XYZ file of C-alpha atoms in Angstrom:
641
model
C 68.549 113.652 107.296
C 69.574 111.144 109.927
C 72.538 112.398 111.922
C 74.912 109.946 113.550
C 76.195 110.087 117.107
C 79.477 111.318 115.581
C 77.869 114.428 114.063
C 78.862 117.909 115.135
C 76.356 119.897 117.157
C 76.351 123.588 116.296
C 78.007 125.667 118.991
C 78.960 122.609 121.069
C 82.718 123.090 121.225
C 85.319 123.770 123.895
C 87.408 126.960 123.858
C 91.013 125.801 124.297
C 92.492 129.247 123.580
C 90.921 131.095 126.494
C 93.498 133.562 127.897
C 95.082 133.913 124.450
C 94.502 136.793 122.030
C 94.605 136.866 118.244
C 94.883 139.698 115.754
C 96.102 140.331 112.257
C 97.432 142.889 109.865
C 96.304 142.702 106.264
C 92.880 142.142 104.782
C 93.394 139.047 102.611
C 91.231 135.965 102.975
C 94.290 134.170 104.379
C 94.623 136.678 107.230
C 90.872 136.789 107.857
C 90.519 133.008 108.018
C 93.542 132.642 110.306
C 92.390 135.246 112.820
C 88.783 134.024 112.630
C 89.717 130.423 113.412
C 91.835 131.397 116.407
C 88.937 133.414 117.746
C 86.521 130.515 117.125
C 88.881 128.462 119.299
C 88.400 130.956 122.124
C 91.115 133.574 121.637
C 90.072 137.141 122.407
C 90.551 139.895 119.885
C 93.991 141.439 120.297
C 93.977 145.183 121.035
C 96.181 145.532 117.957
C 93.830 143.594 115.656
C 93.924 145.113 112.189
C 97.051 147.157 112.950
C 100.431 145.472 113.267
C 102.122 147.105 116.299
C 105.512 145.826 115.103
C 105.704 147.001 111.475
C 108.833 146.161 109.577
C 111.064 149.009 108.481
C 110.337 148.272 104.812
C 106.923 147.204 103.475
C 106.783 143.571 102.493
C 105.567 143.509 98.885
C 104.948 139.763 99.088
C 102.797 140.018 102.216
C 99.267 138.636 102.315
C 99.093 139.457 106.006
C 100.534 138.802 109.429
C 98.917 136.762 112.186
C 99.513 137.932 115.767
C 99.009 135.285 118.461
C 99.611 136.315 122.064
C 100.120 133.457 124.525
C 100.826 133.606 128.268
C 104.481 133.033 127.299
C 104.667 135.871 124.772
C 103.798 136.678 121.182
C 104.045 134.326 118.214
C 103.766 135.844 114.738
C 103.040 134.154 111.443
C 103.920 136.003 108.252
C 101.759 134.900 105.321
C 103.327 135.668 101.957
C 101.840 135.380 98.504
C 104.804 133.612 96.883
C 106.879 132.674 99.946
C 110.023 130.801 98.848
C 108.881 130.727 95.202
C 110.868 133.023 92.934
C 107.676 134.349 91.335
C 106.044 137.805 91.335
C 102.689 136.824 92.862
C 100.368 139.261 94.584
C 96.806 137.949 94.539
C 94.670 134.809 94.580
C 94.228 134.672 90.811
C 97.966 134.761 90.190
C 98.588 131.999 92.738
C 95.853 129.785 91.268
C 97.353 130.346 87.801
C 101.021 129.747 88.634
C 100.619 126.817 91.042
C 98.370 124.511 89.028
C 94.950 125.064 90.599
C 93.431 126.565 87.449
C 94.887 123.715 85.421
C 93.519 120.923 87.633
C 90.122 122.573 88.176
C 89.845 123.270 84.439
C 90.689 119.765 83.222
C 87.026 118.810 83.016
C 86.325 121.949 80.941
C 89.229 121.337 78.560
C 90.898 124.651 79.480
C 92.286 126.311 82.631
C 89.647 127.967 84.784
C 89.791 129.908 88.072
C 87.923 128.832 91.168
C 85.366 131.467 92.122
C 86.426 131.411 95.784
C 89.773 132.282 97.359
C 90.634 128.637 97.872
C 94.418 128.996 98.193
C 93.919 131.923 100.563
C 91.580 129.963 102.818
C 93.956 126.976 102.853
C 96.914 129.216 103.747
C 94.880 130.766 106.577
C 94.412 127.301 108.074
C 98.125 126.558 107.569
C 98.945 129.763 109.460
C 96.819 128.559 112.378
C 98.658 125.217 112.261
C 101.935 127.106 112.478
C 101.133 129.291 115.489
C 99.415 126.471 117.416
C 102.383 124.163 116.783
C 104.780 126.913 117.867
C 102.789 127.423 121.092
C 102.881 123.668 121.753
C 106.655 123.684 121.220
C 107.036 126.496 123.750
C 105.091 124.606 126.378
C 107.318 121.589 125.765
C 110.536 123.543 126.302
C 111.059 125.157 122.875
C 111.509 128.832 122.049
C 109.743 129.374 118.721
C 108.477 132.923 118.192
C 107.970 133.207 114.437
C 106.409 131.202 111.610
C 106.248 131.770 107.861
C 103.962 130.240 105.257
C 102.467 131.409 101.967
C 99.415 131.261 99.758
C 101.511 129.686 96.983
C 102.679 126.861 99.274
C 99.061 126.270 100.254
C 98.116 126.028 96.579
C 100.882 123.521 95.873
C 99.871 121.405 98.862
C 96.321 121.415 97.466
C 97.453 119.941 94.139
C 100.116 117.721 95.705
C 98.537 114.427 94.640
C 98.083 115.566 91.039
C 101.644 116.897 90.986
C 103.062 113.603 92.256
C 101.091 111.633 89.666
C 102.137 113.921 86.802
C 105.827 113.564 87.678
C 106.035 109.874 88.620
C 108.744 108.139 86.653
C 106.377 105.225 86.049
C 103.615 107.430 84.618
C 102.889 106.374 81.037
C 99.181 107.219 81.165
C 98.075 110.391 79.336
C 96.039 112.865 81.354
C 92.931 113.530 79.265
C 91.297 116.937 79.274
C 87.946 115.924 77.893
C 84.953 118.073 78.769
C 81.992 116.335 80.316
C 80.923 114.515 83.427
C 78.615 115.202 86.348
C 76.435 116.837 87.446
C 73.330 115.583 85.656
C 70.063 117.412 84.932
C 66.606 115.856 85.218
C 63.652 116.444 82.876
C 62.255 119.013 85.314
C 65.547 120.945 85.475
C 67.016 119.674 88.759
C 70.799 119.348 88.742
C 72.139 116.484 90.859
C 75.292 114.586 91.802
C 75.572 110.853 92.493
C 78.123 108.701 94.305
C 78.892 104.976 94.352
C 82.017 103.060 95.362
C 81.042 99.768 93.671
C 79.938 99.049 90.081
C 76.815 97.043 90.967
C 74.760 99.918 92.463
C 75.940 102.163 89.615
C 74.729 99.648 87.029
C 71.397 99.111 88.792
C 70.751 102.855 88.953
C 71.406 103.553 85.281
C 69.572 100.400 84.206
C 66.494 101.658 86.072
C 66.807 104.883 84.052
C 66.969 102.947 80.784
C 70.688 103.136 79.909
C 72.156 100.148 78.045
C 74.878 97.945 79.557
C 77.586 98.983 77.071
C 77.140 102.593 78.116
C 77.384 101.607 81.783
C 80.661 99.780 81.239
C 82.122 102.753 79.357
C 81.086 105.165 82.102
C 82.078 103.347 85.285
C 85.865 103.624 85.031
C 86.069 107.413 84.430
C 83.440 107.928 87.141
C 85.397 105.817 89.645
C 88.735 107.523 88.919
C 87.526 111.123 88.723
C 88.954 111.797 92.215
C 92.444 110.990 90.973
C 92.274 112.515 87.493
C 89.929 115.545 87.920
C 88.229 114.515 84.661
C 85.158 112.385 84.045
C 84.374 111.977 80.326
C 81.083 110.086 80.622
C 79.134 108.770 77.627
C 76.516 111.371 76.603
C 73.884 108.621 76.771
C 73.986 108.818 80.569
C 73.067 112.498 80.495
C 70.279 111.657 78.049
C 68.975 108.934 80.368
C 68.871 111.386 83.283
C 67.149 114.035 81.147
C 64.353 111.575 80.295
C 63.116 111.399 83.914
C 61.854 113.889 86.466
C 63.882 114.237 89.635
C 61.367 112.376 91.807
C 61.742 109.298 89.596
C 65.547 109.590 89.632
C 65.623 109.861 93.426
C 63.477 106.723 93.648
C 65.874 104.869 91.337
C 68.805 105.944 93.500
C 67.119 104.618 96.633
C 66.248 101.337 94.931
C 69.761 100.906 93.535
C 71.566 101.885 96.736
C 73.567 104.829 95.439
C 73.846 108.296 96.980
C 72.228 111.313 95.338
C 72.012 115.011 96.277
C 70.749 118.141 94.553
C 73.284 120.713 93.413
C 72.227 123.796 95.310
C 72.795 127.158 93.713
C 69.578 129.108 93.310
C 66.804 129.801 95.792
C 67.933 126.689 97.692
C 71.424 128.072 98.415
C 72.266 127.744 102.123
C 72.099 130.977 104.088
C 75.611 132.444 104.225
C 77.408 132.591 107.533
C 79.178 135.724 108.665
C 82.815 136.425 107.803
C 83.870 134.692 111.018
C 82.018 131.561 109.990
C 80.975 128.646 112.158
C 83.544 126.546 113.999
C 84.612 123.788 111.575
C 85.400 121.435 114.458
C 83.773 120.371 117.702
C 86.152 119.890 120.621
C 84.623 117.821 123.415
C 86.712 117.517 126.597
C 87.433 114.023 127.843
C 84.714 112.841 130.253
C 85.511 112.313 133.032
C 88.553 114.537 132.690
C 91.764 112.550 133.126
C 94.850 114.676 132.532
C 97.027 111.608 132.133
C 100.780 111.950 131.770
C 102.306 115.418 131.416
C 103.169 116.355 127.811
C 106.365 114.728 126.647
C 109.242 117.233 126.568
C 110.777 117.982 123.202
C 113.823 115.822 122.501
C 117.149 117.594 122.777
C 118.031 119.262 119.499
C 114.506 118.936 118.097
C 113.978 121.093 115.022
C 110.215 120.709 114.629
C 107.484 121.579 117.144
C 105.776 118.164 117.462
C 108.896 116.008 117.692
C 108.501 113.397 120.421
C 104.706 113.143 120.006
C 103.088 110.021 118.539
C 100.015 109.900 116.277
C 98.176 106.687 115.373
C 95.921 106.921 112.331
C 93.487 104.508 110.657
C 92.422 106.391 107.552
C 91.761 106.052 103.819
C 91.509 108.184 100.683
C 92.518 111.869 101.159
C 90.989 113.673 104.151
C 92.233 111.428 106.982
C 95.682 110.651 105.532
C 96.282 114.365 104.910
C 95.533 115.166 108.569
C 98.209 112.672 109.599
C 100.574 113.969 106.909
C 100.337 117.514 108.292
C 101.095 116.316 111.825
C 104.096 114.386 110.498
C 105.397 117.451 108.654
C 105.206 119.280 111.988
C 107.448 116.635 113.555
C 105.153 113.966 115.024
C 105.835 110.267 114.577
C 102.823 108.885 112.677
C 101.934 105.200 112.900
C 99.566 104.217 110.108
C 97.201 101.243 110.610
C 96.416 99.482 107.324
C 94.460 96.269 106.617
C 96.335 92.997 106.055
C 98.045 93.249 102.671
C 98.128 97.049 102.827
C 95.829 99.850 101.739
C 94.523 99.024 98.211
C 95.240 102.593 97.116
C 98.968 101.857 97.429
C 98.836 100.296 93.955
C 96.853 102.953 92.096
C 98.965 103.998 89.086
C 101.177 105.787 88.354
C 103.702 104.365 90.774
C 107.059 105.294 92.251
C 108.753 101.936 92.479
C 105.973 99.696 93.765
C 103.830 102.370 95.456
C 101.285 104.825 94.086
C 102.658 108.343 93.649
C 99.336 109.786 94.835
C 99.436 107.600 97.935
C 103.001 108.685 98.708
C 102.026 112.350 98.442
C 99.901 111.825 101.587
C 101.647 108.995 103.405
C 105.427 109.257 102.962
C 107.377 108.909 106.179
C 104.663 107.162 108.186
C 105.387 103.888 109.960
C 102.938 101.215 108.778
C 101.399 98.448 110.887
C 99.008 95.967 109.241
C 96.065 95.099 111.504
C 92.652 93.560 110.873
C 90.593 96.044 112.907
C 87.416 94.032 112.253
C 88.713 91.221 114.467
C 88.851 91.183 118.263
C 92.598 90.523 118.116
C 93.106 93.473 115.783
C 91.083 95.787 117.996
C 93.276 94.747 120.914
C 96.376 95.598 118.841
C 94.996 99.079 118.109
C 94.398 99.675 121.832
C 97.986 98.639 122.553
C 99.287 101.079 119.927
C 97.143 103.915 121.253
C 98.306 103.264 124.829
C 101.637 104.794 123.830
C 100.267 107.585 121.625
C 99.175 111.198 122.023
C 96.679 111.365 119.130
C 94.382 108.924 117.327
C 92.862 109.928 113.960
C 90.312 108.019 111.871
C 87.836 108.719 109.083
C 85.686 105.612 109.391
C 82.031 105.759 108.431
C 79.593 106.835 111.179
C 79.014 104.082 113.749
C 82.104 102.050 112.843
C 84.196 103.233 115.794
C 81.551 102.152 118.290
C 81.076 98.797 116.557
C 84.839 98.172 116.762
C 84.980 99.176 120.426
C 87.398 101.929 119.396
C 85.375 105.068 120.099
C 86.766 107.998 122.089
C 85.721 106.670 125.498
C 87.181 103.237 124.694
C 90.594 104.567 123.729
C 90.781 107.320 126.345
C 90.251 104.583 128.935
C 93.550 102.986 127.845
C 95.285 106.308 127.179
C 94.088 109.093 129.483
C 94.744 112.472 127.919
C 94.421 111.124 124.358
C 93.345 113.515 121.593
C 90.835 111.490 119.564
C 89.932 112.878 116.116
C 87.198 111.813 113.728
C 87.379 113.332 110.233
C 83.884 112.701 108.875
C 81.777 113.567 105.855
C 78.589 115.434 106.725
C 79.026 116.516 110.340
C 76.261 118.940 111.278
C 74.911 119.296 107.716
C 71.127 119.284 107.496
C 68.982 118.074 104.629
C 71.498 116.193 102.494
C 69.380 113.033 102.707
C 66.103 114.677 101.711
C 66.073 112.962 98.313
C 66.993 109.587 99.831
C 64.178 109.091 102.294
C 66.141 110.692 105.120
C 69.106 108.308 104.723
C 72.455 110.083 105.000
C 74.290 109.874 101.664
C 77.936 108.921 101.389
C 80.016 111.772 102.783
C 82.305 112.433 99.831
C 83.864 115.505 98.271
C 81.635 116.111 95.250
C 78.373 115.421 97.085
C 79.434 117.838 99.830
C 80.370 120.515 97.275
C 76.930 120.104 95.693
C 74.857 120.245 98.895
C 76.833 122.967 100.682
C 76.445 125.493 97.859
C 80.209 125.518 97.277
C 79.690 124.110 93.779
C 77.703 127.232 92.922
C 80.227 129.671 94.377
C 83.031 128.123 92.325
C 81.473 129.323 89.069
C 80.286 132.757 87.951
C 76.736 133.961 87.694
C 75.182 132.907 84.433
C 76.718 129.416 84.543
C 74.879 126.459 86.055
C 76.349 125.457 89.442
C 78.629 122.440 89.441
C 81.210 121.002 91.860
C 84.850 121.041 90.833
C 86.420 117.669 90.072
C 89.454 118.837 92.032
C 89.185 117.408 95.562
C 88.661 120.707 97.348
C 86.894 119.641 100.537
C 88.966 116.474 100.946
C 92.122 118.585 101.138
C 90.722 121.379 103.282
C 88.868 118.804 105.417
C 92.139 117.081 106.295
C 93.734 120.412 107.184
C 90.761 121.421 109.348
C 90.983 118.087 111.192
C 94.677 118.679 111.922
C 93.829 122.207 113.078
C 91.424 120.818 115.682
C 93.997 118.236 116.805
C 96.613 120.940 117.355
C 94.161 123.042 119.379
C 93.359 120.024 121.571
C 97.075 119.220 122.010
C 97.707 122.802 123.087
C 94.912 122.527 125.670
C 96.464 119.305 126.934
C 99.837 121.022 127.244
C 98.157 123.650 129.409
C 97.019 120.969 131.867
C 93.635 119.961 130.472
C 92.775 116.353 129.777
C 92.311 114.808 126.377
C 89.549 115.727 123.960
C 87.521 114.441 121.089
C 87.834 116.448 117.852
C 85.055 116.101 115.262
C 85.275 117.749 111.859
C 83.879 117.037 108.422
C 84.103 117.694 104.714
C 80.950 119.774 105.035
C 82.465 121.939 107.766
C 85.475 122.489 105.484
C 83.103 123.614 102.722
C 81.617 126.111 105.185
C 85.094 127.617 105.683
C 85.122 128.394 101.960
C 81.561 129.692 101.757
C 82.231 131.963 104.761
C 85.425 133.273 103.152
C 83.474 134.039 99.968
C 80.969 136.120 101.929
C 83.801 138.080 103.573
C 85.079 139.178 100.186
C 88.778 139.018 101.007
C 89.497 142.667 100.352
C 88.947 142.347 96.607
C 92.017 140.152 96.072
C 90.225 137.082 94.750
C 89.511 136.059 91.168
C 86.028 137.556 91.091
C 84.213 137.291 94.405
C 82.677 140.560 95.610
C 81.755 141.564 99.128
C 78.503 139.890 100.126
C 77.996 138.254 96.718
C 76.193 134.924 96.698
C 77.951 133.917 93.460
C 80.968 135.570 91.820
C 80.408 138.127 89.097
C 83.055 137.935 86.384
C 83.792 140.388 83.632
C 85.285 139.533 80.223
C 88.871 139.594 81.574
C 88.389 137.258 84.556
C 88.909 134.043 82.610
C 92.462 133.122 81.552
C 93.203 134.825 78.224
C 94.406 132.551 75.389
C 97.857 133.523 74.105
C 100.077 132.254 71.303
C 101.645 129.655 73.612
C 99.228 129.171 76.508
C 97.080 131.317 78.777
C 97.541 134.477 80.827
C 95.712 135.577 83.975
C 95.402 139.270 84.750
C 95.781 140.687 88.245
C 92.712 142.063 90.004
C 93.928 145.623 89.299
C 94.337 144.893 85.585
C 90.900 143.281 85.307
C 89.245 146.307 86.895
C 90.979 148.848 84.617
C 90.609 147.614 81.020
C 91.040 151.098 79.490
C 94.341 151.657 81.299
C 95.450 148.108 80.490
C 94.762 148.688 76.789
C 96.822 151.882 76.953
C 99.782 150.180 78.639
C 99.723 147.542 75.888
C 99.770 150.305 73.263
C 96.289 149.648 71.875
C 94.322 152.371 70.124
C 91.621 153.980 72.272
C 87.947 153.448 71.573
C 85.710 150.450 71.217
C 85.608 147.647 73.778
C 88.964 147.707 75.604
C 88.445 144.232 77.100
C 87.856 142.674 73.684
C 90.842 144.568 72.271
C 93.104 143.269 75.069
C 91.906 139.691 74.506
C 92.532 139.933 70.758
C 95.990 141.446 71.343
C 96.997 138.603 73.695
C 96.083 135.850 71.231
C 99.026 136.683 68.961
C 101.675 137.046 71.677
C 103.471 134.817 74.149
C 102.228 134.639 77.746
C 105.678 135.251 79.277
C 106.289 138.185 76.923
C 103.000 139.827 77.917
C 103.616 139.228 81.633
C 107.039 140.841 81.294
C 105.617 143.911 79.561
C 103.046 144.417 82.310
C 105.338 143.721 85.264
C 105.895 146.800 87.395
C 102.982 148.754 85.936
C 100.555 147.807 88.712
C 98.633 145.819 86.078
C 100.519 142.574 86.445
C 99.707 139.270 84.783
C 100.794 135.659 85.364
C 101.193 132.860 82.786
C 98.960 129.890 83.609
C 100.539 126.548 84.440
C 99.002 123.906 82.178
C 101.625 121.183 82.734
C 102.411 120.014 86.261
C 105.514 118.139 85.124
C 106.893 121.386 83.681
C 106.055 123.177 86.931
C 108.089 120.613 88.890
C 111.060 121.121 86.546
C 110.905 124.929 86.834
C 113.867 126.093 88.997
C 111.683 128.811 90.543
C 109.826 126.050 92.420
C 112.955 124.227 93.601
C 112.732 125.541 97.159
C 109.271 124.127 97.801
C 109.467 120.738 96.054
C 111.602 117.641 96.473
C 111.991 114.779 94.028
C 112.135 111.112 95.012
C 110.864 109.328 91.912
C 108.163 112.017 91.704
C 107.774 115.612 92.859
C 106.446 116.076 96.391
C 105.578 119.278 98.226
C 107.859 120.194 101.110
C 106.588 121.364 104.498
C 104.771 124.700 104.024
C 106.117 126.241 107.256
C 109.377 127.778 108.381
C 109.862 128.135 112.155
C 112.219 130.675 113.692
C 113.403 130.960 117.322
């Protein structure tokens, strides 16, 4: 694999949190990820790590953990709840995935709700907790007095499905959301599973023509393939799978090279990447500005500021999901975000369904940003970008490798006009090795589903006994944007402490490594099936959502592990297979009725959301959503003085 100059070198990162300490109480994946990331940024282990020295008088039944972050100015805590402001009885990863739409979106391509085999919402909330404490520390150094932050696993889950939620609730949405099984990955004649990627129809058509598919089939397949990022479904004609199955992988890889499309193997067997430890590998590289130029002192917070980043300016030139989400997070934390778009605007603004004249999905990531249209390919446009950055604190882009240098807008170029600038590149492959092995060493497109396939994440999402396959939910795009923002906040904190600017490199692949590391750590048994040290999750008969008379029901981890007791609580006769008896009993009863019967027994269950529009209309979600032509997810943090 050919690595670009913008790739991340393992271990080559600054430690902006030296002289800070980090600890946690609680053993959830959320708490583990949060503490681990602060320590990867240089914080020492707090003497109280693993034991909250300030326990509350009453146990917090909603708690997924507490993050303890000690700064030179005092302690900042972040309480991580399961439900947070949601009026729902949630207490584990499976319940959150069920209630907040993750199982629904991930399961669209299977035609039924399905859990993710990793603690995805937990990992996302761990990163959000780090955002919160870093932003609070920045606010302190700019004259604020924030000491406490709250977030939750449920809010993390809703943020993860925010685009799908906006699309499902847009007033202009008249397009049905199909739940038709099928789609990638493909399997060759010699049994190799693979994913492909193309942004234009011509390479797609050339590839399948080389494999013998007819043109009618190609036309029928292109549109669902192109829009699978937005819909989480991809009902391809079966003839495409047949065409792939007629050739060995070597021939298919040659066709991909000749056609100019990207192709990677789906790793999940002997070729699974070696797991990292529970602490993982740093998902960002922070490179101090060279030569160091501290620049202006950090801007003080405006009088009466409510949010930690108010008064700071971010310029972004980004597309799709990962980059815009990084800017969205910084805006939610109070920064002014100036978005650079090409003349005429970003084409994704008009992807249906729309709110007024703008795509609901686009608004989910870009509401509230100030837009400036600039042709960055021209010398005049590049000059305009430099002028914008001269008055900014952060610049974020997710251009393809080499583009920044060709535009004259790389880190050194922009830090020359704005000393102290935090320059962030949210890339695709980063430090990944071997992704281009089937393409003659050429780096494939760095996109979500290819990264899931190559990183081994696609295997960890599904239980043993099933072939590995990436989710059609954009998992690494979302987490990749959050990881990028995490690195930006760490670099801003270092700048507030008197350091110069920095370059922050992160990638979709490094986000996938956050998830694979969290799977290895096990998460204290709270997840929907992952066991300590397991390479792939091992599910029993009660791990999948159980069909009910009016939907599906997901059992808590305690209920899944005690089928005999569960059968007794439900009043079933002893003997036989208790799991099968429970499943049969549920089929004839309502999901809400069953959940109510089990509530308070320690064997809780949660009805599965299978309609995002109904979720948005549910009053229990009112505190975390706002409606402006569509439902949008509110900021996932609460800050307290």
